[in-house]
Amino acid sequence: MSSSVEFLTRTGCTLCGESEPLVRQIATVLGMRVERVDIDTRPDLSDEFHTRVPVVRLPDGPVLAEGRLDRGRVTRAMLRARIRRT
């Protein structure tokens, strides 16, 4: 079963730009898809995640990682999420 995660970002977020390739690379290795979501186009998400981006979360809401993302933390979080979903 292929799992997916959302990568929450916003226009002009430098940290998001640095983190997205890492998240996509880890997702590829784990057989997961990444959906990029610009919170500026979603008022419901903009209110909640205004200053918290980048955020990696499951499509149904639970946050896996946010802020400064490092390879180890993101890998562990996405691996746990994949295992729970299979």
Short mmCIF file of C-alpha atoms in Angstrom, two decimals, residues 6-8 23 49 52-58 62-70 73-75 77-78 80:
data_model
loop_
_atom_site.label_atom_id
_atom_site.label_comp_id
_atom_site.label_asym_id
_atom_site.label_seq_id
_atom_site.Cartn_x
_atom_site.Cartn_y
_atom_site.Cartn_z
CA GLU A 6 1.52 16.53 2.67
CA PHE A 7 4.33 19.08 2.57
CA LEU A 8 2.89 22.38 3.81
CA VAL A 23 11.32 15.30 2.14
CA PHE A 49 0.25 26.87 10.26
CA ARG A 52 5.06 26.81 11.48
CA VAL A 53 6.05 25.91 7.89
CA PRO A 54 7.54 23.75 6.59
CA VAL A 55 5.31 21.00 7.92
CA VAL A 56 5.17 17.34 6.94
CA ARG A 57 1.87 15.78 7.89
CA LEU A 58 -0.44 12.93 7.03
CA PRO A 62 -1.38 14.45 12.21
CA VAL A 63 1.88 16.43 11.97
CA LEU A 64 4.98 14.28 11.50
CA ALA A 65 7.63 17.02 11.54
CA GLU A 66 7.83 20.80 11.29
CA GLY A 67 10.29 23.67 11.29
CA ARG A 68 13.93 22.82 10.68
CA LEU A 69 13.76 19.36 9.18
CA ASP A 70 16.69 16.98 9.39
CA ARG A 73 13.87 12.97 12.19
CA VAL A 74 11.91 13.09 8.94
CA THR A 75 12.89 9.54 7.97
CA ALA A 77 8.55 10.00 11.32
CA MET A 78 7.66 9.01 7.76
CA ARG A 80 6.47 5.17 11.42
#
